């Protein structure tokens, strides 16, 4: 039997510190996509709330409780991160743990770097902690969530990991060069 | 050009994919006859002024929208969920 080695999506690419930002890979734990069936969103939210303490987030929002997080990623769809998914009779739920590349960009210039790549206003005045957007990062679709005063979580499909690192480091170098 | 997605808020045009005239939502009955089906499949107006078309919020929430816009002034008047228009 071959001895297989698990590699994370950004293995060998991150972490990197460029100017006032640090870009690092995040080990997200289990990720489950949850899509409630028609008219079942409330029931699904209640089941999740009882089991994990997080509900089904409204569009553009995320919720967190003791390690478990729910991140809105589309119409009628959210990702449960960092916890095993309970049985949800009213929803389709699919394990996507290895499908995503999860990166954190943190530091004073994080907003400036993302402003070069994302066509949505991510400044703290309008995009607060826990807010999330599904938008573009360069030419990639990405899920971007503010996790702190100067920190964002970025998620793209695993196959896009190298492109994501290239886009972020390129933009960070540009921001750093301006001083 | 920016499109006011009812779910995500106003977003840049590059997040959206253009499909075509919103007449696609008004599918004729299976027995409506050749003329109605021919019209539905092939014939489109080419208005100078207000038009309604289908856009897909591809890089955002994944909803289909009916966007009302003006082809002469490029004004975008509004957008609504296609599922609400069709039902």
mmCIF file of C-alpha atoms in Angstrom:
data_model
loop_
_atom_site.group_PDB
_atom_site.id
_atom_site.type_symbol
_atom_site.label_atom_id
_atom_site.label_comp_id
_atom_site.label_asym_id
_atom_site.label_seq_id
_atom_site.Cartn_x
_atom_site.Cartn_y
_atom_site.Cartn_z
ATOM 1 C CA UNK A 1 0.000 0.000 0.000
ATOM 2 C CA UNK A 2 1.414 3.347 -0.995
ATOM 3 C CA UNK A 3 1.975 5.835 1.780
ATOM 4 C CA UNK A 4 -0.124 8.820 0.707
ATOM 5 C CA UNK A 5 0.779 12.312 1.852
ATOM 6 C CA UNK A 6 -2.028 14.820 2.396
ATOM 7 C CA UNK A 7 -1.266 18.215 0.867
ATOM 8 C CA UNK A 8 -3.301 21.327 1.577
ATOM 9 C CA UNK A 9 -4.345 23.425 -1.466
ATOM 10 C CA UNK A 10 -1.700 26.101 -0.789
ATOM 11 C CA UNK A 11 1.087 23.763 0.371
ATOM 12 C CA UNK A 12 4.445 25.327 -0.516
ATOM 13 C CA UNK A 13 2.838 28.661 -1.511
ATOM 14 C CA UNK A 14 1.905 30.240 1.825
ATOM 15 C CA UNK A 15 2.382 31.876 4.310
ATOM 16 C CA UNK A 16 3.816 35.090 2.884
ATOM 17 C CA UNK A 17 4.228 38.508 4.423
ATOM 18 C CA UNK A 18 4.349 41.401 1.955
ATOM 19 C CA UNK A 19 4.452 44.961 3.263
ATOM 20 C CA UNK A 20 1.664 45.371 5.806
ATOM 21 C CA UNK A 21 -0.207 42.156 5.031
ATOM 22 C CA UNK A 22 0.238 38.518 5.903
ATOM 23 C CA UNK A 23 -1.388 35.899 3.718
ATOM 24 C CA UNK A 24 -1.734 32.488 5.315
ATOM 25 C CA UNK A 25 -3.593 29.302 4.621
ATOM 26 C CA UNK A 26 -6.354 28.303 7.022
ATOM 27 C CA UNK A 27 -7.120 24.695 7.917
ATOM 28 C CA UNK A 28 -10.930 24.928 7.906
ATOM 29 C CA UNK A 29 -11.817 21.482 9.254
ATOM 30 C CA UNK A 30 -14.940 19.902 7.854
ATOM 31 C CA UNK A 31 -16.942 21.929 5.324
ATOM 32 C CA UNK A 32 -20.507 20.956 4.464
ATOM 33 C CA UNK A 33 -22.653 22.758 1.901
ATOM 34 C CA UNK A 34 -26.232 23.027 3.154
ATOM 35 C CA UNK A 35 -29.109 23.771 0.757
ATOM 36 C CA UNK A 36 -32.539 23.725 2.436
ATOM 37 C CA UNK A 37 -35.420 22.405 0.348
ATOM 38 C CA UNK A 38 -38.248 24.732 -0.597
ATOM 39 C CA UNK A 39 -39.981 26.098 2.509
ATOM 40 C CA UNK A 40 -37.640 24.189 4.850
ATOM 41 C CA UNK A 41 -35.104 26.897 5.691
ATOM 42 C CA UNK A 42 -36.656 27.719 9.058
ATOM 43 C CA UNK A 43 -36.792 24.072 10.169
ATOM 44 C CA UNK A 44 -33.191 23.534 9.025
ATOM 45 C CA UNK A 45 -32.077 26.656 10.902
ATOM 46 C CA UNK A 46 -33.746 25.394 14.079
ATOM 47 C CA UNK A 47 -32.115 21.969 13.825
ATOM 48 C CA UNK A 48 -28.716 23.603 13.336
ATOM 49 C CA UNK A 49 -29.331 25.997 16.206
ATOM 50 C CA UNK A 50 -30.148 23.145 18.578
ATOM 51 C CA UNK A 51 -27.209 21.006 17.469
ATOM 52 C CA UNK A 52 -24.476 23.589 16.966
ATOM 53 C CA UNK A 53 -25.728 26.971 18.158
ATOM 54 C CA UNK A 54 -25.609 28.568 14.703
ATOM 55 C CA UNK A 55 -28.633 29.269 12.511
ATOM 56 C CA UNK A 56 -28.977 29.658 8.755
ATOM 57 C CA UNK A 57 -27.396 33.028 7.913
ATOM 58 C CA UNK A 58 -29.190 35.776 6.007
ATOM 59 C CA UNK A 59 -27.719 36.784 2.619
ATOM 60 C CA UNK A 60 -24.349 38.459 3.104
ATOM 61 C CA UNK A 61 -23.928 37.290 6.682
ATOM 62 C CA UNK A 62 -22.087 34.599 8.618
ATOM 63 C CA UNK A 63 -22.590 33.189 12.080
ATOM 64 C CA UNK A 64 -20.126 31.616 14.484
ATOM 65 C CA UNK A 65 -20.428 29.753 17.757
ATOM 66 C CA UNK A 66 -17.739 27.763 19.563
ATOM 67 C CA UNK A 67 -15.775 26.750 16.469
ATOM 68 C CA UNK A 68 -18.784 26.087 14.242
ATOM 69 C CA UNK A 69 -19.431 28.654 11.513
ATOM 70 C CA UNK A 70 -22.119 29.133 8.909
ATOM 71 C CA UNK A 71 -21.156 31.266 5.917
ATOM 72 C CA UNK A 72 -23.739 32.363 3.353
ATOM 73 C CA UNK A 73 -22.473 31.580 -0.162
ATOM 74 C CA UNK A 74 -25.486 31.951 -2.407
ATOM 75 C CA UNK A 75 -29.227 31.919 -2.829
ATOM 76 C CA UNK A 76 -30.472 29.262 -0.394
ATOM 77 C CA UNK A 77 -26.972 27.953 0.253
ATOM 78 C CA UNK A 78 -24.540 28.177 3.156
ATOM 79 C CA UNK A 79 -21.367 26.412 4.191
ATOM 80 C CA UNK A 80 -21.025 24.883 7.630
ATOM 81 C CA UNK A 81 -17.370 25.041 8.637
ATOM 82 C CA UNK A 82 -15.446 23.514 11.509
ATOM 83 C CA UNK A 83 -18.127 21.105 12.710
ATOM 84 C CA UNK A 84 -19.729 17.858 11.627
ATOM 85 C CA UNK A 85 -23.141 18.381 10.049
ATOM 86 C CA UNK A 86 -26.103 16.926 11.947
ATOM 87 C CA UNK A 87 -28.736 14.979 10.014
ATOM 88 C CA UNK A 88 -30.945 17.506 8.207
ATOM 89 C CA UNK A 89 -34.084 15.924 6.736
ATOM 90 C CA UNK A 90 -35.161 19.258 5.215
ATOM 91 C CA UNK A 91 -32.003 19.981 3.245
ATOM 92 C CA UNK A 92 -29.442 18.661 0.820
ATOM 93 C CA UNK A 93 -26.080 18.622 2.570
ATOM 94 C CA UNK A 94 -22.824 17.627 0.963
ATOM 95 C CA UNK A 95 -19.306 17.269 2.335
ATOM 96 C CA UNK A 96 -17.042 19.720 0.475
ATOM 97 C CA UNK A 97 -14.100 19.705 2.897
ATOM 98 C CA UNK A 98 -11.449 19.116 0.235
ATOM 99 C CA UNK A 99 -13.114 21.254 -2.429
ATOM 100 C CA UNK A 100 -12.160 24.635 -1.005
ATOM 101 C CA UNK A 101 -8.972 26.604 -0.612
ATOM 102 C CA UNK A 102 -9.243 28.811 2.482
ATOM 103 C CA UNK A 103 -6.866 31.718 3.016
ATOM 104 C CA UNK A 104 -6.667 34.511 5.544
ATOM 105 C CA UNK A 105 -5.329 37.912 4.620
ATOM 106 C CA UNK A 106 -4.578 40.076 7.625
ATOM 107 C CA UNK A 107 -2.824 43.341 8.329
ATOM 108 C CA UNK A 108 -3.267 47.074 7.966
ATOM 109 C CA UNK A 109 -3.179 46.963 4.168
ATOM 110 C CA UNK A 110 -5.610 44.043 3.774
ATOM 111 C CA UNK A 111 -8.471 46.346 2.712
ATOM 112 C CA UNK A 112 -6.230 48.112 0.187
ATOM 113 C CA UNK A 113 -5.060 44.840 -1.325
ATOM 114 C CA UNK A 114 -8.613 43.516 -1.703
ATOM 115 C CA UNK A 115 -9.784 46.841 -3.116
ATOM 116 C CA UNK A 116 -7.532 46.125 -6.110
ATOM 117 C CA UNK A 117 -9.163 42.771 -6.757
ATOM 118 C CA UNK A 118 -12.793 42.756 -5.580
ATOM 119 C CA UNK A 119 -15.537 44.924 -7.163
ATOM 120 C CA UNK A 120 -17.386 45.337 -3.834
ATOM 121 C CA UNK A 121 -16.828 47.918 -1.095
ATOM 122 C CA UNK A 122 -15.131 46.000 1.739
ATOM 123 C CA UNK A 123 -14.240 48.976 3.949
ATOM 124 C CA UNK A 124 -14.993 48.559 7.655
ATOM 125 C CA UNK A 125 -17.691 51.256 7.632
ATOM 126 C CA UNK A 126 -19.953 49.158 5.411
ATOM 127 C CA UNK A 127 -18.463 45.663 5.646
ATOM 128 C CA UNK A 128 -18.303 44.700 9.297
ATOM 129 C CA UNK A 129 -17.056 41.645 11.143
ATOM 130 C CA UNK A 130 -19.180 38.647 10.156
ATOM 131 C CA UNK A 131 -20.314 40.200 6.881
ATOM 132 C CA UNK A 132 -19.629 38.104 3.809
ATOM 133 C CA UNK A 133 -19.850 38.537 0.046
ATOM 134 C CA UNK A 134 -19.854 36.199 -2.865
ATOM 135 C CA UNK A 135 -18.144 38.122 -5.612
ATOM 136 C CA UNK A 136 -15.123 38.124 -7.873
ATOM 137 C CA UNK A 137 -11.476 38.216 -6.921
ATOM 138 C CA UNK A 138 -9.742 39.039 -10.168
ATOM 139 C CA UNK A 139 -11.523 36.689 -12.556
ATOM 140 C CA UNK A 140 -12.364 34.061 -9.934
ATOM 141 C CA UNK A 141 -15.568 33.677 -8.000
ATOM 142 C CA UNK A 142 -14.726 33.891 -4.307
ATOM 143 C CA UNK A 143 -16.381 34.008 -0.904
ATOM 144 C CA UNK A 144 -14.943 36.801 1.239
ATOM 145 C CA UNK A 145 -15.774 37.204 4.936
ATOM 146 C CA UNK A 146 -14.484 39.785 7.387
ATOM 147 C CA UNK A 147 -13.106 37.925 10.410
ATOM 148 C CA UNK A 148 -11.535 40.836 12.284
ATOM 149 C CA UNK A 149 -10.708 44.536 12.227
ATOM 150 C CA UNK A 150 -7.982 43.940 9.627
ATOM 151 C CA UNK A 151 -8.589 40.352 8.647
ATOM 152 C CA UNK A 152 -10.551 38.594 5.904
ATOM 153 C CA UNK A 153 -11.174 34.976 5.079
ATOM 154 C CA UNK A 154 -11.107 34.219 1.366
ATOM 155 C CA UNK A 155 -12.406 30.989 -0.113
ATOM 156 C CA UNK A 156 -12.018 29.836 -3.703
ATOM 157 C CA UNK A 157 -12.311 26.453 -5.364
ATOM 158 C CA UNK A 158 -9.320 24.275 -4.612
ATOM 159 C CA UNK A 159 -8.201 24.175 -8.244
ATOM 160 C CA UNK A 160 -7.806 27.971 -8.098
ATOM 161 C CA UNK A 161 -5.381 27.976 -5.132
ATOM 162 C CA UNK A 162 -2.292 28.946 -7.108
ATOM 163 C CA UNK A 163 -4.160 31.659 -9.014
ATOM 164 C CA UNK A 164 -5.484 33.069 -5.735
ATOM 165 C CA UNK A 165 -1.988 33.239 -4.228
ATOM 166 C CA UNK A 166 -0.666 34.852 -7.424
ATOM 167 C CA UNK A 167 -3.440 37.475 -7.477
ATOM 168 C CA UNK A 168 -3.088 38.310 -3.778
ATOM 169 C CA UNK A 169 0.713 38.510 -3.736
ATOM 170 C CA UNK A 170 0.762 40.579 -6.939
ATOM 171 C CA UNK A 171 -1.739 43.066 -5.490
ATOM 172 C CA UNK A 172 0.051 43.119 -2.119
ATOM 173 C CA UNK A 173 3.364 43.937 -3.824
ATOM 174 C CA UNK A 174 1.652 46.765 -5.674
ATOM 175 C CA UNK A 175 0.225 48.204 -2.473
ATOM 176 C CA UNK A 176 3.554 47.802 -0.638
ATOM 177 C CA UNK A 177 5.428 49.559 -3.466
ATOM 178 C CA UNK A 178 3.332 52.668 -2.984
ATOM 179 C CA UNK A 179 4.665 52.898 0.583
ATOM 180 C CA UNK B 1 -23.048 49.546 -15.541
ATOM 181 C CA UNK B 2 -24.316 48.259 -12.220
ATOM 182 C CA UNK B 3 -27.248 45.947 -11.522
ATOM 183 C CA UNK B 4 -29.289 46.100 -8.303
ATOM 184 C CA UNK B 5 -29.520 42.430 -7.308
ATOM 185 C CA UNK B 6 -32.492 41.980 -4.928
ATOM 186 C CA UNK B 7 -30.406 39.594 -2.800
ATOM 187 C CA UNK B 8 -26.865 41.018 -2.892
ATOM 188 C CA UNK B 9 -27.460 44.722 -3.474
ATOM 189 C CA UNK B 10 -26.008 46.825 -6.290
ATOM 190 C CA UNK B 11 -23.161 45.007 -7.985
ATOM 191 C CA UNK B 12 -20.810 45.505 -10.880
ATOM 192 C CA UNK B 13 -21.862 44.253 -14.291
ATOM 193 C CA UNK B 14 -18.893 41.865 -14.505
ATOM 194 C CA UNK B 15 -20.474 39.626 -11.852
ATOM 195 C CA UNK B 16 -23.401 38.933 -14.197
ATOM 196 C CA UNK B 17 -23.960 36.814 -17.270
ATOM 197 C CA UNK B 18 -26.376 38.059 -19.940
ATOM 198 C CA UNK B 19 -28.918 35.594 -21.307
ATOM 199 C CA UNK B 20 -31.405 37.500 -23.478
ATOM 200 C CA UNK B 21 -34.921 38.878 -23.571
ATOM 201 C CA UNK B 22 -37.140 38.092 -20.575
ATOM 202 C CA UNK B 23 -39.758 36.751 -23.017
ATOM 203 C CA UNK B 24 -38.039 33.405 -22.438
ATOM 204 C CA UNK B 25 -39.978 33.200 -19.157
ATOM 205 C CA UNK B 26 -43.294 33.194 -20.993
ATOM 206 C CA UNK B 27 -43.211 29.734 -22.485
ATOM 207 C CA UNK B 28 -46.227 28.860 -24.631
ATOM 208 C CA UNK B 29 -48.346 25.806 -23.857
ATOM 209 C CA UNK B 30 -47.112 22.588 -25.521
ATOM 210 C CA UNK B 31 -50.126 22.639 -27.873
ATOM 211 C CA UNK B 32 -49.994 26.368 -28.617
ATOM 212 C CA UNK B 33 -49.125 25.721 -32.248
ATOM 213 C CA UNK B 34 -46.135 26.256 -34.534
ATOM 214 C CA UNK B 35 -46.596 29.994 -34.896
ATOM 215 C CA UNK B 36 -46.499 30.625 -31.135
ATOM 216 C CA UNK B 37 -43.485 28.359 -30.674
ATOM 217 C CA UNK B 38 -41.666 29.872 -33.649
ATOM 218 C CA UNK B 39 -42.260 33.300 -32.149
ATOM 219 C CA UNK B 40 -41.100 32.176 -28.696
ATOM 220 C CA UNK B 41 -37.937 30.565 -29.963
ATOM 221 C CA UNK B 42 -36.764 32.911 -32.680
ATOM 222 C CA UNK B 43 -38.436 36.299 -32.804
ATOM 223 C CA UNK B 44 -37.219 39.129 -30.594
ATOM 224 C CA UNK B 45 -37.879 42.831 -30.534
ATOM 225 C CA UNK B 46 -34.870 45.106 -30.806
ATOM 226 C CA UNK B 47 -36.139 48.104 -28.852
ATOM 227 C CA UNK B 48 -34.534 51.508 -28.652
ATOM 228 C CA UNK B 49 -35.557 52.339 -25.109
ATOM 229 C CA UNK B 50 -36.886 50.251 -22.282
ATOM 230 C CA UNK B 51 -36.149 46.555 -22.401
ATOM 231 C CA UNK B 52 -36.365 43.638 -19.998
ATOM 232 C CA UNK B 53 -33.799 40.903 -20.075
ATOM 233 C CA UNK B 54 -32.538 37.935 -18.127
ATOM 234 C CA UNK B 55 -29.247 38.146 -16.268
ATOM 235 C CA UNK B 56 -27.596 35.468 -14.159
ATOM 236 C CA UNK B 57 -25.766 36.594 -11.015
ATOM 237 C CA UNK B 58 -23.013 34.158 -11.835
ATOM 238 C CA UNK B 59 -20.297 35.403 -9.484
ATOM 239 C CA UNK B 60 -22.701 36.331 -6.700
ATOM 240 C CA UNK B 61 -25.757 34.643 -5.247
ATOM 241 C CA UNK B 62 -26.540 32.547 -8.334
ATOM 242 C CA UNK B 63 -30.025 33.993 -8.865
ATOM 243 C CA UNK B 64 -31.631 34.651 -12.238
ATOM 244 C CA UNK B 65 -32.836 38.237 -12.528
ATOM 245 C CA UNK B 66 -35.137 40.153 -14.824
ATOM 246 C CA UNK B 67 -33.441 43.505 -15.329
ATOM 247 C CA UNK B 68 -35.333 46.495 -16.705
ATOM 248 C CA UNK B 69 -33.028 48.890 -18.501
ATOM 249 C CA UNK B 70 -32.970 51.492 -21.226
ATOM 250 C CA UNK B 71 -30.884 50.680 -24.301
ATOM 251 C CA UNK B 72 -30.749 54.327 -25.389
ATOM 252 C CA UNK B 73 -29.711 55.985 -22.120
ATOM 253 C CA UNK B 74 -28.082 52.910 -20.497
ATOM 254 C CA UNK B 75 -30.115 53.600 -17.381
ATOM 255 C CA UNK B 76 -30.832 50.513 -15.263
ATOM 256 C CA UNK B 77 -34.304 50.921 -13.781
ATOM 257 C CA UNK B 78 -34.464 47.853 -11.594
ATOM 258 C CA UNK B 79 -34.132 44.120 -11.181
ATOM 259 C CA UNK B 80 -36.346 41.419 -9.738
ATOM 260 C CA UNK B 81 -35.985 37.699 -9.166
ATOM 261 C CA UNK B 82 -36.951 35.748 -12.281
ATOM 262 C CA UNK B 83 -38.679 33.101 -10.125
ATOM 263 C CA UNK B 84 -41.103 35.798 -8.946
ATOM 264 C CA UNK B 85 -41.761 37.068 -12.471
ATOM 265 C CA UNK B 86 -42.312 33.579 -13.864
ATOM 266 C CA UNK B 87 -44.612 32.258 -11.144
#
